XYZ file of C-alpha atoms in Angstrom:
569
model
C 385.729 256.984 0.056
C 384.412 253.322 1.264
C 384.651 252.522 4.969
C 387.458 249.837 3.789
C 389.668 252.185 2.215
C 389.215 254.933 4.864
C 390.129 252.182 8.153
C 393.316 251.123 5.766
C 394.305 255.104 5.068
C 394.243 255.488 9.490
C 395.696 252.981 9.835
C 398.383 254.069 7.085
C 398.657 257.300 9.439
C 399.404 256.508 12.546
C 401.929 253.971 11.643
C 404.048 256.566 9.536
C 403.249 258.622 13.024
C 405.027 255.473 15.038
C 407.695 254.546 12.573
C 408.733 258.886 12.266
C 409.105 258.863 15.727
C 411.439 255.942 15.656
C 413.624 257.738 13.131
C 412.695 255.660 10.382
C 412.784 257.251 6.773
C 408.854 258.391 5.764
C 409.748 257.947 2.609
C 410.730 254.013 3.245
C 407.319 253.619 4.381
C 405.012 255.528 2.974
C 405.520 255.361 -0.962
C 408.133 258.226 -0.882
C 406.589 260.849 1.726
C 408.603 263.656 1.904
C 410.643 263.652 5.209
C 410.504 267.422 5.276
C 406.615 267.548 5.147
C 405.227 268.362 8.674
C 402.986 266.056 10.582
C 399.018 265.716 8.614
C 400.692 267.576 4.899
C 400.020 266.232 1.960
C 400.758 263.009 1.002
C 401.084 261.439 -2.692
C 398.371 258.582 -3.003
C 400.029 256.688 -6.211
C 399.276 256.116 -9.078
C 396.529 253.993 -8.501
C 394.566 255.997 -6.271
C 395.270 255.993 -2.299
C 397.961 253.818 -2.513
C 396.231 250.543 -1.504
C 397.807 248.706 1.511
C 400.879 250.313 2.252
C 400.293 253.706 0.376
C 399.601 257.112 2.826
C 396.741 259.129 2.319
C 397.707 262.805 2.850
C 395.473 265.041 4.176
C 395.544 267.433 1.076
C 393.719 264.157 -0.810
C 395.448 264.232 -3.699
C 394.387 262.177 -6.762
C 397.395 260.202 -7.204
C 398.524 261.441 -10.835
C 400.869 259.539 -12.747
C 404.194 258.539 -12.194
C 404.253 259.761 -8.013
C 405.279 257.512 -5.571
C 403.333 254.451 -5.933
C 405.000 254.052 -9.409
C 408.322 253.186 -7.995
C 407.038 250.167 -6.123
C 407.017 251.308 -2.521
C 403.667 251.914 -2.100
C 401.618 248.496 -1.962
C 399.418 246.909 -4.294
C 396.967 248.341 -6.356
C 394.455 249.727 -3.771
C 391.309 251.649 -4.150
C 389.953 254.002 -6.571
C 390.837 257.813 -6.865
C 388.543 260.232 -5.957
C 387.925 263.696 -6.004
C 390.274 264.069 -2.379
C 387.652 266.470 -1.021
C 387.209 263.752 1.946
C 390.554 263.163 2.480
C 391.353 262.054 6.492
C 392.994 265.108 8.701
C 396.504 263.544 8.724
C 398.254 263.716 12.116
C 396.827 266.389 14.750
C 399.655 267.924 15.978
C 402.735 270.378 14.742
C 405.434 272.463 17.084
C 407.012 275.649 17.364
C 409.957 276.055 18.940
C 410.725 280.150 18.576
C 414.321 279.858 20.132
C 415.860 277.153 18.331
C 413.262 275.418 15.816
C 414.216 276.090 11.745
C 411.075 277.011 9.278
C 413.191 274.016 7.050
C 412.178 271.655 9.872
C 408.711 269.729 9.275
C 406.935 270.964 12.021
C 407.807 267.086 14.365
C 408.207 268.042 18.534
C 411.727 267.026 18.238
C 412.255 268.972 14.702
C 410.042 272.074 15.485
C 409.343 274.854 13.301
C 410.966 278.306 14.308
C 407.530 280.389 13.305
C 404.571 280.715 14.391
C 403.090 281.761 11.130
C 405.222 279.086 9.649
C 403.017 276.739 11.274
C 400.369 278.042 10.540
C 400.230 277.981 6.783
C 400.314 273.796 7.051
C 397.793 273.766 9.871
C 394.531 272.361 9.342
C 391.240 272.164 11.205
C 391.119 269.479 14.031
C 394.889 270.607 14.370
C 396.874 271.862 17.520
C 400.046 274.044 16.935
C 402.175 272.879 20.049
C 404.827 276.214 21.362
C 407.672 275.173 23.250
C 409.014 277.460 26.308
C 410.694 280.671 25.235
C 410.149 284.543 24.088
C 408.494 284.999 20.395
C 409.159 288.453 19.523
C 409.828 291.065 16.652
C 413.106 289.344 16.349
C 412.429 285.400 16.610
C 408.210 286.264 14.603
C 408.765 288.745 12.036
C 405.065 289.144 11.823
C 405.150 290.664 14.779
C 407.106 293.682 13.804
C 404.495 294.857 11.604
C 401.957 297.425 11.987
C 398.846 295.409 12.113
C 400.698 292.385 10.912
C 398.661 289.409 12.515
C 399.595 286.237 11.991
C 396.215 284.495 10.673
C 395.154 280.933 12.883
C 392.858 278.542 10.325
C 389.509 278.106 11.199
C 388.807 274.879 13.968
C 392.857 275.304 15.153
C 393.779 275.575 18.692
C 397.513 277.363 19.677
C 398.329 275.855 23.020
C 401.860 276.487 24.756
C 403.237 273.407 25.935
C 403.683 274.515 29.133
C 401.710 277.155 30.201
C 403.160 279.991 31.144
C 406.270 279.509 29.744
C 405.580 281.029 26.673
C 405.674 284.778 25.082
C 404.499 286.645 22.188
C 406.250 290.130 22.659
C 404.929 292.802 19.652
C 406.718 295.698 18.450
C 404.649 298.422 20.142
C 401.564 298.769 22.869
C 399.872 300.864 20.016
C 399.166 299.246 16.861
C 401.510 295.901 16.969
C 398.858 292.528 16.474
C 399.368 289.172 17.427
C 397.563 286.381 16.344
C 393.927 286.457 14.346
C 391.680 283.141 13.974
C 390.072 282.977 10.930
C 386.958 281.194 12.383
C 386.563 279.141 15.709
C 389.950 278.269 17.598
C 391.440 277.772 21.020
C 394.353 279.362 22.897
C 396.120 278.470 26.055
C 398.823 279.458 28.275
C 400.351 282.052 26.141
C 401.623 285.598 28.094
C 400.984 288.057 25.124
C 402.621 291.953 25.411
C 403.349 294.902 23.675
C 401.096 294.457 21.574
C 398.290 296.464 20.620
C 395.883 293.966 19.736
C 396.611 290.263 21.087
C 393.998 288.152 20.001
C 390.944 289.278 17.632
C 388.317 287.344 15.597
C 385.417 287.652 13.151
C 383.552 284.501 13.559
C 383.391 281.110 15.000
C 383.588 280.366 18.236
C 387.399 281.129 20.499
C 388.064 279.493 24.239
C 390.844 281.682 25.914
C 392.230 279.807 28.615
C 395.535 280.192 30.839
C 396.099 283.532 28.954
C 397.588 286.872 30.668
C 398.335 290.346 28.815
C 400.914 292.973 29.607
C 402.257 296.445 28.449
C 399.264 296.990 25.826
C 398.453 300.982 26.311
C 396.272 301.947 23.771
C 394.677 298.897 21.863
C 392.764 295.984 23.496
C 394.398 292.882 23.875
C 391.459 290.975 22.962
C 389.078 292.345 20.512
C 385.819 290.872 18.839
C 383.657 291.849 16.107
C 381.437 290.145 13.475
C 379.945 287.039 14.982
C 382.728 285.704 17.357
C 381.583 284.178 20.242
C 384.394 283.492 22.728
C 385.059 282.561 26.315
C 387.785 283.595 28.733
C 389.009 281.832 31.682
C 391.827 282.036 34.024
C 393.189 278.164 33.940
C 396.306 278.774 36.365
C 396.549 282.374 36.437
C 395.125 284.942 39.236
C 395.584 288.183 37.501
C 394.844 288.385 33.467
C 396.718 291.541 33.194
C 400.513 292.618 33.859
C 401.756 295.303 36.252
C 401.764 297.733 32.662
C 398.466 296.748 31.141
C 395.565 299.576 30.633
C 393.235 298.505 28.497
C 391.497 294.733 28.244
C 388.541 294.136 25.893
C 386.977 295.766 23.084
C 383.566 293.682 20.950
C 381.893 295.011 18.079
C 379.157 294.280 15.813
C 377.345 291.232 17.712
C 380.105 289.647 19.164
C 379.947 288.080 22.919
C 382.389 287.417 25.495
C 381.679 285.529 28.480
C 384.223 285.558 31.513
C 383.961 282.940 34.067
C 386.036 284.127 36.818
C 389.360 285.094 37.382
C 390.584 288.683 38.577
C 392.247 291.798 36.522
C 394.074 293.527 39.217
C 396.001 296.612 38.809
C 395.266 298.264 35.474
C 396.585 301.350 35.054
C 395.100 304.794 33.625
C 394.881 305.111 30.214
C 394.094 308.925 29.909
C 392.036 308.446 26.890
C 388.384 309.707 26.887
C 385.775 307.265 26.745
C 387.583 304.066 27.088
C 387.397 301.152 29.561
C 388.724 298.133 30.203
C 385.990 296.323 28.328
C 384.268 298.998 25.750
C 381.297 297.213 24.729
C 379.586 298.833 21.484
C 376.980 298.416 18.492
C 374.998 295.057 19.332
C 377.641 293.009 21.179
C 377.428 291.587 24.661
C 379.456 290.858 27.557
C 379.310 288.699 30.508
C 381.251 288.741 33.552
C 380.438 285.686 35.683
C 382.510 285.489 39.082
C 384.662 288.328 38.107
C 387.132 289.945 40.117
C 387.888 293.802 38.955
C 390.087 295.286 41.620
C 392.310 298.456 42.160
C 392.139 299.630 38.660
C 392.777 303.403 37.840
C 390.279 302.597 35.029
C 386.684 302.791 33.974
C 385.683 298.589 34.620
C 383.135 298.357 32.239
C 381.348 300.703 29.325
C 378.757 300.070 27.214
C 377.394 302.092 24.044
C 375.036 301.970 21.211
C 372.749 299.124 21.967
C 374.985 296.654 23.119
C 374.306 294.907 26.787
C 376.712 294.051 29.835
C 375.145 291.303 32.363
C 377.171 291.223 35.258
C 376.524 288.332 37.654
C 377.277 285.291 40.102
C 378.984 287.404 42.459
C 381.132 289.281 40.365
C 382.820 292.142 42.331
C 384.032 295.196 40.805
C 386.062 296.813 43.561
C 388.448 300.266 43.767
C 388.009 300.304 39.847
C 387.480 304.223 38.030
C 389.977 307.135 37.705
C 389.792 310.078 39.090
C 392.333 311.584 36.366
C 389.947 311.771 33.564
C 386.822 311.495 31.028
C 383.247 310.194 32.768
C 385.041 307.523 34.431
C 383.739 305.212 36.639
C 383.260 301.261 37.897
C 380.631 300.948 34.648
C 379.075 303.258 32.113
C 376.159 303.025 30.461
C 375.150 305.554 27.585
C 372.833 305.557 24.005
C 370.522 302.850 24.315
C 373.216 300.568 25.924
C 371.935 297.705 28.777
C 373.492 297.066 32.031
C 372.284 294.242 34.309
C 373.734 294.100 37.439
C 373.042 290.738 39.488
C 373.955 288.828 42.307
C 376.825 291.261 42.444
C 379.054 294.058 43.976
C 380.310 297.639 43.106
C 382.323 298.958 46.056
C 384.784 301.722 46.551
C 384.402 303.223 43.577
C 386.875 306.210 43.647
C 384.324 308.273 42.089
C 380.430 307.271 40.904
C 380.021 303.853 40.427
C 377.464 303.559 38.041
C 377.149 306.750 35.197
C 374.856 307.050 32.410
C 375.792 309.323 29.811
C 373.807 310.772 27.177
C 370.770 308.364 25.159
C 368.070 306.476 26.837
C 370.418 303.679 28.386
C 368.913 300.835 30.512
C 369.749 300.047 33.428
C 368.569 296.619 36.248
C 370.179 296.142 39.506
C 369.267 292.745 41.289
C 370.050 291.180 44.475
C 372.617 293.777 44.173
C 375.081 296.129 46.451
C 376.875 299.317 45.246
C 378.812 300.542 48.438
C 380.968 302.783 49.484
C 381.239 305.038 46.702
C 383.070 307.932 46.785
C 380.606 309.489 44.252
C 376.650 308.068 43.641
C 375.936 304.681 43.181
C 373.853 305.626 40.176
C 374.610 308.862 38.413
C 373.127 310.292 35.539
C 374.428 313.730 34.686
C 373.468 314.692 31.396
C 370.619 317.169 31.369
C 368.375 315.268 29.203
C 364.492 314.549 27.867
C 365.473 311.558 27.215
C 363.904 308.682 29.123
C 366.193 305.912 30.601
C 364.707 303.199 32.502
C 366.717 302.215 35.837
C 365.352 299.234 37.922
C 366.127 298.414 41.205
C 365.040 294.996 42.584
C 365.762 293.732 46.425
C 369.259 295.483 46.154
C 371.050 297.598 48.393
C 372.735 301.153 47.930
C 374.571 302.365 51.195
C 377.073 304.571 52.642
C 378.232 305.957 49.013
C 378.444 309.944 48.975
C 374.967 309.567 47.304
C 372.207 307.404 46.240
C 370.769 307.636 42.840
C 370.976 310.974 41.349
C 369.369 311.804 37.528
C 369.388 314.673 35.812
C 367.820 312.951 32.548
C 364.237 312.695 32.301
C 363.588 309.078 34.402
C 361.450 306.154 34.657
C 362.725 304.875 37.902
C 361.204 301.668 39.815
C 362.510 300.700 42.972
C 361.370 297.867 44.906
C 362.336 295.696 47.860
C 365.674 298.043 48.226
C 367.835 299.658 50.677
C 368.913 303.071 49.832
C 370.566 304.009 53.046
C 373.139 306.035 54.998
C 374.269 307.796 51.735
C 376.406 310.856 52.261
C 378.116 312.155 55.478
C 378.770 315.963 56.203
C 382.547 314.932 56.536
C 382.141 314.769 52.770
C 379.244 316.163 51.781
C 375.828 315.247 52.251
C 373.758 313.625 49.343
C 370.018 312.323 48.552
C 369.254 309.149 48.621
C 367.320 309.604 45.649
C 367.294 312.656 43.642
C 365.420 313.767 40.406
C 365.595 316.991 38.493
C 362.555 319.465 38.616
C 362.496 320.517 34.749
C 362.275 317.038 33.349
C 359.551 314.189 33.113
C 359.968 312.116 35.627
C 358.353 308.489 35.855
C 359.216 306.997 39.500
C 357.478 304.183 41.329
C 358.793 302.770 44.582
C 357.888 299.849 46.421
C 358.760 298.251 50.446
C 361.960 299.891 50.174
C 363.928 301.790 53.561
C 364.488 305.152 52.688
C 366.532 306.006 55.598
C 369.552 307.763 57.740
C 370.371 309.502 54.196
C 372.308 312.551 55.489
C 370.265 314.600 53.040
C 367.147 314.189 51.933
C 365.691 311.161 51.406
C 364.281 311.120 48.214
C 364.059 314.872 46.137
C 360.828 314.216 43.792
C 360.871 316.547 40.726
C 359.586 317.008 37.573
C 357.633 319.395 35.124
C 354.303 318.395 33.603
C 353.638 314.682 32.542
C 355.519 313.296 35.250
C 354.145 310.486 37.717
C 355.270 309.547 41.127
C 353.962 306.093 42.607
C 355.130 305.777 45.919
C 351.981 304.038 47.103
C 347.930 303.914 46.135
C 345.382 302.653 48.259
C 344.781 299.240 46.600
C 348.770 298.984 46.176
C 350.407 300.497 49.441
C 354.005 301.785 49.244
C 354.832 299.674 52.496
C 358.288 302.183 52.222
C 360.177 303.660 55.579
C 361.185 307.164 54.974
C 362.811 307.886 57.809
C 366.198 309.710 59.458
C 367.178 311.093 56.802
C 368.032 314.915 56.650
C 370.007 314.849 59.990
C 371.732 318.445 59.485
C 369.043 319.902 58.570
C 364.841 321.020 57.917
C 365.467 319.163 54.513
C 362.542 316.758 54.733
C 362.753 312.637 54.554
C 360.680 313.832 51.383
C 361.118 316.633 49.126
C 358.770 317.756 46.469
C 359.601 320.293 43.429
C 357.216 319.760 40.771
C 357.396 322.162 38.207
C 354.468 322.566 36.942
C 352.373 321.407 40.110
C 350.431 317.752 40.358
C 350.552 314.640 42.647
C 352.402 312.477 44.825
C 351.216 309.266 45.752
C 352.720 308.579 48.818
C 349.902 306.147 50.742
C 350.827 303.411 53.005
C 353.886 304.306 53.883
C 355.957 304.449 57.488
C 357.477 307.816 58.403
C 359.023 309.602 61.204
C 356.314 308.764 64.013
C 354.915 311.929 65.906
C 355.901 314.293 62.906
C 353.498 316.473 61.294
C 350.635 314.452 62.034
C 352.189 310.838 61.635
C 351.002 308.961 64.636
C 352.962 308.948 67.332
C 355.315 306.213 69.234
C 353.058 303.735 71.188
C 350.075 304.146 68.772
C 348.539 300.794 67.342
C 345.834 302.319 64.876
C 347.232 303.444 63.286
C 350.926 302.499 63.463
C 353.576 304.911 64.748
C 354.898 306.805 61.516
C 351.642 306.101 59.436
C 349.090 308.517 58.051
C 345.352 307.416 58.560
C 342.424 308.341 56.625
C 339.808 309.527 58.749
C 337.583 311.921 56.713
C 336.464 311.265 52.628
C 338.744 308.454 50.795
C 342.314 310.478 51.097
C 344.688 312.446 52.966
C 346.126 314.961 50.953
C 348.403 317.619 52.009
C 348.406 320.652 50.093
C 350.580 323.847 49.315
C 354.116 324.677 50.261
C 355.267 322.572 53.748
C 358.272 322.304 55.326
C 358.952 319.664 58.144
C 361.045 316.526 58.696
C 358.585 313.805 56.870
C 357.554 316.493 54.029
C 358.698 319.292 52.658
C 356.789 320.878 49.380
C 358.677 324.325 47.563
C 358.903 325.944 44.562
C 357.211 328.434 42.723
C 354.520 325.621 41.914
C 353.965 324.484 45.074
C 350.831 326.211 45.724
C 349.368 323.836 42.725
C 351.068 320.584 44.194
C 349.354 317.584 46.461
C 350.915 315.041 48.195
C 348.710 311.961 48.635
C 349.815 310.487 52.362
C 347.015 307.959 52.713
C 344.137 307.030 50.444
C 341.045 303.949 51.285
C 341.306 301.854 48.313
């Protein structure tokens, strides 16, 4: 269409938008518009072509056959050519539902509101917003929503806003397998309160911004679910809590879809009693991202991720009081397969059981500039007995006063560095490592200027069978670790070696209890009290079983294992 023709076919828009609203006929205006067509329908062009300078171009771009409006003289002069209507302007960019009082006979104006949502949506186009005015849409007022998975489908590039948010419902049928609304490709929705539903909100593609929005009384679905290549973002507008006093479940993302949160808090969520579920179940190659996150008092697993899909949790995100105790693996996140978590800048505190689990599969695990507190099980757990190999990182983060540190029964590759893994355990409920690795698996650990210490067990337990490695300092790469106070109520060693099949520990560099078989002693500047000097050869190795406060080596291969406490480089 020429630049002439498209300026006269806006202009030809708006003013049918001005003159409507003034409660002039359309069809007076606008070469015999239908007054029952919503705002941006199609429009007849005339005869000859768009209708020239007082004709309406529709935004269905029709051709103008013969004999349509134009023909009866109310559409202008002869205008410009017809054309194939493929580039035919939007139309008007807005059209309301009113659920309460609006009539699907109504065209779709704010004072003449449609009484369906999916009404609406069959004349929506892209660049459109579908306006809802304050009420309850439910089985009764959106017969959609009585359906088992009955969505009603959102065009691709329309956004579903509530005119005032928070004054607007979508109520399903039932919490299990009622849906609500699907977008076909890349939308927006805002201010809407969606329950009893079992699936709110899903989408394939495109890209979905989720603003204002809060979910209720949705027990076995997940509100919000994501699959194919859907990108979307949640955010909490006005609202402090996403979830209801009822709500269980929150998120589910498939194939590679990604949600991003950026703050806001779920509060509350009650126990589902299903196995293996979370509030957000990330699986296959999806990813989610919690940015400034509040998950708090939640009788709930917070976060799980399976097959290879990834959960970055960051900016001070704080996942507090969140796992049941009722049921199923639960805990603040889980990690299993060859799923990634990244945990940064963040907290895990008060977990009601483990905080962290990995379950079975070689998951992946990176802590940074990170605290998991408080825990009434480990920070890290693994308990699957396991040759598989997961890799957890730990990286100027701090794991304190939970029942227990980080505790693996899988074979491990486990690097610590500039870490606190401290006060763990208590004997009023139980005293736990601060690190502890199981004897009849390969175990890969290296550990760098971390404090080892007041653990109420050991500090660390090193085991493994044959092929294992333990790194906790070399001579031209000192450990510059503290292992000390740990093991209060008992002989149980700040270090404790079970290799199964004999070998070395490289343990040089290190500060220990000072005075303590052989460290040097308080007051002693060469070397420092608590280190182990070399004075004969190029190492200090300690051989055979031991038993003592810095050391302890047992098992029936102890006779075959070293421990390397200093070495020259």
């Amino acid at each position: 269409m020429g630049e002439l023709a498209r300026r006269r076919a806006n202009w030809a828009r708006w003013i049918l938008v001005l003159i409507g609203a003034a409660g002039v006929s359309a069809a007076a205006a606008c070469g015999g518009d239908d007054d029952k067509k919503p705002r941006g329908s199609a429009g007849n062009a005339g005869t000859a072509g768009r209708g020239g300078a007082g004709g309406n171009a529709g935004s269905a771009g029709s051709s103008g056959s013969a004999g349509s409006d134009a023909a009866a003289g109310t559409g202008g002069g002869a205008g410009s050519p017809a054309d194939s209507g493929t580039d035919a302007d939007a139309g008007p960019l807005s059209t309301y539902v009113d659920c309460v009082n609006g009539l699907d006979t109504n065209n779709g104006f704010e004072a003449t509101p449609f009484k369906t949502l999916a009404k609406a949506a069959s004349v929506a186009t892209s660049g459109m917003t579908i306006w809802v005015l304050n009420g309850v849409c439910d089985r009764n007022t959106e017969p959609t929503f009585n359906e088992v998975n009955g969505d009603v489908d959102i065009p691709a590039g329309v956004s579903l806003r509530a005119k005032n948010p928070g004054q607007v419902t979508f109520s399903g049928l039932t919490g299990y397998r009622s849906a609500g609304i699907r977008f076909l490709g890349s939308g927006a929705v805002q201010g809407i309160r969606f329950q009893t539903f079992g699936r709110a909100i899903s989408a394939a593609s495109g890209t979905l911004n989720v603003t204002g929005v809060t979910f209720d009384d949705i027990y076995q679905g997940s509100p919000l679910e994501l699959s194919g290549t859907a990108q979307a973002t949640l955010s909490p507008g006005g609202v402090t809590n996403y979830i209801g006093t009822d709500q269980r479940t929150f998120a589910q993302l498939s194939d590679t879809a990604r949600l991003t949160v950026l703050g806001g808090a779920i509060r509350g969520a009650k126990d589902s009693g299903i196995s293996g579920q979370g509030m957000f179940l990330v699986t296959e190659q999806s990813e989610l991202v919690l940015d400034g996150v509040t998950l708090e008092n939640n009788q709930h697993s917070g976060v799980v991720v399976v097959g290879s899909a990834r959960a970055i949790v960051r900016n001070n995100t704080i996942i507090r009081s969140t796992a049941s105790v009722a049921c199923c693996s639960q805990s603040s996140i889980r990690v299993g397969q060859t799923g990634r978590l990244e945990l940064l800048d963040s907290t895990i505190t008060a977990a009601p059981v483990s905080a962290i689990v990995l379950t079975a599969g070689t998951p992946n695990v990176l802590l940074r500039n990170a605290t998991v507190t408080s825990s009434a099980g480990y920070a890290i757990f693994g308990a699957i007995y396991s040759d598989a190999l997961p890799t957890i990182r730990i990286e100027n983060s701090r794991l304190t006063d939970n029942h227990g540190g980080v505790y693996s029964n899988y074979a491990t590759t486990l690097d610590i560095s500039d870490s606190e893994i401290s006060r763990n355990g208590s004997p009023s409920i139980g005293c736990a490592q601060g690190i502890s690795l199981n004897p009849a698996v390969i175990n890969n650990v290296m550990l760098r200027n971390t404090q080892v210490v007041g653990n109420c067990s050991a500090g660390i337990i090193v085991g493994g069978s044959a092929g294992s490695a333990f790194d906790l300092g070399r001579g031209n790469s000192p450990g510059g670790n503290t292992f000390t106070g740990n093991s209060s109520p008992g002989n149980l060693g700040n270090l404790r070696i079970e290799l199964g099949a004999g070998g070395t520990v490289y343990a040089s560099g290190n500060t220990w209890e000072p005075g303590v078989q052989s460290a040097a002693p308080a007051g002693s500047t060469d070397p420092l009290p608590g280190r182990y000097k070399v004075t004969t050869g190029t190492a200090l190795n300690v051989t055979g079983a031991q038993a003592g406060r810095n050391y302890v080596i047992i098992g029936a291969s102890a006779a075959s294992t070293t421990l390397r406490l200093a070495e020259n480089p």
